[in-house]
XYZ file of C-alpha atoms in Angstrom:
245
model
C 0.000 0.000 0.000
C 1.381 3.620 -0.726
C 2.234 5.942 2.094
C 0.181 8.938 2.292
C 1.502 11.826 4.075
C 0.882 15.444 3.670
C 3.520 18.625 3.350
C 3.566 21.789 5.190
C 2.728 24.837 2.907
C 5.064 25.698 0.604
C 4.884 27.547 -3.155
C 3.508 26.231 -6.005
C 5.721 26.144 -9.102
C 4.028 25.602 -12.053
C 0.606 24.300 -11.140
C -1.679 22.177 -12.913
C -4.102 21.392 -10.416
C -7.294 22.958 -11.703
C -6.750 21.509 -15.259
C -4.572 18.753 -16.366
C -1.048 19.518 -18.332
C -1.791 17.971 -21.848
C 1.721 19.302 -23.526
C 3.378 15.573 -23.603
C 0.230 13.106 -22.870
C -3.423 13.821 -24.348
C -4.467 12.210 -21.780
C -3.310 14.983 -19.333
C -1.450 15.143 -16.295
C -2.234 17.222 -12.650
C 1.076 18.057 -11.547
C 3.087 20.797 -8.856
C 5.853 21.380 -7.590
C 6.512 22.408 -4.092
C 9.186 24.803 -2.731
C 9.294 24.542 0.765
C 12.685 25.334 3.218
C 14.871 22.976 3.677
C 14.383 21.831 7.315
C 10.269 21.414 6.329
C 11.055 19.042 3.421
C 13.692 16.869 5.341
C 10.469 14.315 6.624
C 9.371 13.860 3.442
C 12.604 13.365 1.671
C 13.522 10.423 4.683
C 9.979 8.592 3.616
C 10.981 8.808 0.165
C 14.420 7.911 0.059
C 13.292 5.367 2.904
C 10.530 3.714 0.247
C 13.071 3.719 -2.555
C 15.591 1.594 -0.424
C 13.042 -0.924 0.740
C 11.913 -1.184 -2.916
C 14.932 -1.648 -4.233
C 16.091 -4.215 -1.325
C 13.180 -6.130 -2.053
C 13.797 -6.688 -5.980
C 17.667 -7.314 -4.946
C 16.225 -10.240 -3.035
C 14.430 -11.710 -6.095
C 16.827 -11.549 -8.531
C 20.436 -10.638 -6.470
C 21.379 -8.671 -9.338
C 22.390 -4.893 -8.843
C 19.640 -1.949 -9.561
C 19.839 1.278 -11.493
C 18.526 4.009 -9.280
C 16.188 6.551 -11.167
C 16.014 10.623 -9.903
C 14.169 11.421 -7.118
C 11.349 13.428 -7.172
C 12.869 16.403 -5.296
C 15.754 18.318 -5.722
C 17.373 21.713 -4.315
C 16.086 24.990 -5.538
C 18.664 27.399 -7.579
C 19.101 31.062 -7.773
C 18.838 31.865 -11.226
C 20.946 35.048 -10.507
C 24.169 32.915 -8.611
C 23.891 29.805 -9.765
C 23.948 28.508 -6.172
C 20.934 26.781 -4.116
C 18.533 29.144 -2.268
C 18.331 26.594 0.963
C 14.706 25.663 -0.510
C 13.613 21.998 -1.983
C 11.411 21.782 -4.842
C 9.527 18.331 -4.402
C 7.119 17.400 -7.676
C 3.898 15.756 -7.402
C 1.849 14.320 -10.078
C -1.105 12.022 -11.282
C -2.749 11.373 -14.199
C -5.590 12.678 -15.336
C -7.961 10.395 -14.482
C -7.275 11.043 -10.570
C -8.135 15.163 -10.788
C -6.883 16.363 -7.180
C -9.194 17.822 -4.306
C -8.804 21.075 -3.525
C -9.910 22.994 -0.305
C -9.433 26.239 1.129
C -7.619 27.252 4.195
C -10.964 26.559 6.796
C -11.209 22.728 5.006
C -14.194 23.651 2.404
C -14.018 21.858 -1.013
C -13.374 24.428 -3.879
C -15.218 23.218 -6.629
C -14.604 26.321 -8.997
C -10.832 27.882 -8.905
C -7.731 28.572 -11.625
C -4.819 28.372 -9.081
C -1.544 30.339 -10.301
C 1.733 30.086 -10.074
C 2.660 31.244 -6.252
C 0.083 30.288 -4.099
C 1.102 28.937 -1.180
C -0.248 25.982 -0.806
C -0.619 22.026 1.110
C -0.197 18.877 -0.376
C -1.447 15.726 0.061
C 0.368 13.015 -1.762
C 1.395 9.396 -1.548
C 4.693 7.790 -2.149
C 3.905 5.105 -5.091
C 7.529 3.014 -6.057
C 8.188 1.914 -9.182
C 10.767 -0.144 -11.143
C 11.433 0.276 -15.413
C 14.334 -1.503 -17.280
C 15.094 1.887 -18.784
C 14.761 4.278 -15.911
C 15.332 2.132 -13.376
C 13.694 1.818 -9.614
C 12.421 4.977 -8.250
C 9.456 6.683 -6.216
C 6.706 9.132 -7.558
C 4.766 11.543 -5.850
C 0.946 11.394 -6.690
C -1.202 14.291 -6.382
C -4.222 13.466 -4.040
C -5.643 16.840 -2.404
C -4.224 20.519 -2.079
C -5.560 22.849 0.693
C -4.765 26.733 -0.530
C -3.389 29.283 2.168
C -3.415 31.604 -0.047
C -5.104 31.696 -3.540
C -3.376 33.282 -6.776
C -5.807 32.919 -9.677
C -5.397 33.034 -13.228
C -6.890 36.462 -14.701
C -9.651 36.562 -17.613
C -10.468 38.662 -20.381
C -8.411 41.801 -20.874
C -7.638 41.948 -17.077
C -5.189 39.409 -17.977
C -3.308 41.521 -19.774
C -3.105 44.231 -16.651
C -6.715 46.399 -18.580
C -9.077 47.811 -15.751
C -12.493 49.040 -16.771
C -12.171 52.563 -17.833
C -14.810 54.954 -18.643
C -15.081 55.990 -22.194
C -15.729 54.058 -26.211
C -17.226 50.703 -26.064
C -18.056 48.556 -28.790
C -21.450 47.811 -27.396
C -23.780 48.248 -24.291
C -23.979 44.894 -22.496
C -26.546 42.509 -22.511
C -28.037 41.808 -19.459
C -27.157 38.319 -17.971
C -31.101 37.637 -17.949
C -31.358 38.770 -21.558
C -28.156 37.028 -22.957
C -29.270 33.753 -25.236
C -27.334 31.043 -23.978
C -25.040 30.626 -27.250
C -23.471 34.257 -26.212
C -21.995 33.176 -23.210
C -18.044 33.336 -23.324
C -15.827 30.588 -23.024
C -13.292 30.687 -19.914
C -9.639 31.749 -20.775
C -7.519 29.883 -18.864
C -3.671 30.686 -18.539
C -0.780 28.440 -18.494
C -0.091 28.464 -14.906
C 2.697 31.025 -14.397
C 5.798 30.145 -12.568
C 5.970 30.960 -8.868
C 8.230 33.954 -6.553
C 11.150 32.730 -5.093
C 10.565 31.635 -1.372
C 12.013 32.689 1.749
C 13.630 29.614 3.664
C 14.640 32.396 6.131
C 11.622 34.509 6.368
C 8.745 31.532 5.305
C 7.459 35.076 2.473
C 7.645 35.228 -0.941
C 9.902 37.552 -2.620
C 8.731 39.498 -5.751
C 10.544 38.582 -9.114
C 9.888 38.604 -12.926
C 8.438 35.811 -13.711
C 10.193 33.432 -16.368
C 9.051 30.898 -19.228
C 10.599 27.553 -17.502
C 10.659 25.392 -14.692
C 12.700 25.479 -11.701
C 16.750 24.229 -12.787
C 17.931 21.306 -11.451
C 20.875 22.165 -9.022
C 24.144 21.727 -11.210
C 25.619 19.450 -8.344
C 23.894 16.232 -6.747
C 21.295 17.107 -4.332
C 23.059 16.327 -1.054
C 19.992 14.020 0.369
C 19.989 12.540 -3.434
C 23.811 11.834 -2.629
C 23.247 10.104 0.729
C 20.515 7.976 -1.130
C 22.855 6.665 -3.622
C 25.508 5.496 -0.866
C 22.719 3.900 0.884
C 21.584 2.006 -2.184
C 25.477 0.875 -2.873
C 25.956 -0.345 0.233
C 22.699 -2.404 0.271
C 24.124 -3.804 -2.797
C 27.513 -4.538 -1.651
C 25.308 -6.644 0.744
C 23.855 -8.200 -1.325
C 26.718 -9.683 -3.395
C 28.459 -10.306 0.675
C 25.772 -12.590 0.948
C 26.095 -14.522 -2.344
């Protein structure tokens, strides 16, 4: 069975909670990524790294041959500016489309209408699900099962979207009453790409202002030190392995 567990709040990076990602699978995918401090994603990173290991141990056991280790599903936030990490973890959830995520607000009441944005701060609920492929090799994924929002950016409409307030002067018509409208005038819903998230404070727990940019968060350009300790751990459980041969 998969081990549920749920974060503390962090950012959202890149959210597609309130409609599925359909860029590289029709199908769709709900996916976030979390930036939380350091010291708040340490928990999670033991349960993962600590289902990994048994995983791995157990398919060791079967067939006492030695296991390619696939990336984790976390790694350490980088200032675009230095180059160097910001003390923050970035730890990516996802599900497929068939399993749309619940989302509540910050009392516990389901949101059944909402177009979350790029740096709310936000909970997850997710559950570690391990997996093993020939080509990637044995890893963990994070699946999206709930988010609770502490605090709701949404995804402008219309020409507000593009920073227009209503302004007194030409129009190209009066508007129709909602009452009067005929059904077929109704307007679809523009929905955004989810926008990338501000940088977080690990210090100060606030976001910080920035200019947004057209890409996910970079992968640090060293091994993620908790990534590192995995990998030893999975070595030595294979040296082990062949001591016991």
């Amino acid at each position: 069975m998969n081990k549920t567990f749920t974060t503390p709040k962090g950012v959202a990076y890149f959210p597609y909670i309130s409609q599925p990602d359909t860029k590289f699978d029709e199908a769709g995918v709900y996916k976030v990524n979390l930036c939380v401090p350091r010291a708040d994603a340490e928990p999670i990173i033991k349960l993962i790294n600590a289902e990994i290991v048994s995983g791995i141990k157990g398919l060791m056991e079967k067939s006492k041959k030695e296991i390619k280790q696939a990336p984790v599903p976390y790694s350490d936030e980088i200032d675009e500016d230095t180059g160097q990490p910001t003390g923050n973890v970035v730890i990516k959830f996802k599900s497929k489309a068939a399993w749309k995520p619940a989302v509540f607000d910050s009392k516990g009441n389901m949101m059944t209408s909402h177009n979350i944005y790029g740096g709310s701060v936000i909970k997850v609920n997710g559950s570690i699900a391990f997996y093993s492929s020939p080509s990637i090799g044995a890893g963990a994924t994070l699946r999206l099962r709930a988010v609770q929002i502490i605090e709701y950016v949404e995804g402008a409409e219309g020409a507000t979207k593009f920073g227009f307030d209503s302004e007194d002067g030409f129009t190209v018509e009066e508007p129709v009453a909602e009452s009067e409208a005929p059904a077929s005038a109704a307007a679809p819903m523009v929905v955004e790409t989810p926008a990338p998230a501000p940088k977080y404070s690990a210090d100060k727990g606030q976001t910080v202002s920035t200019v947004p940019v057209a890409e996910e968060p970079k992968a640090a350009p060293a091994v993620d030190s908790s990534a590192s300790a995995l990998a030893d751990e999975i070595t030595a459980l294979m040296a082990e392995v062949a001591d016991d041969d």
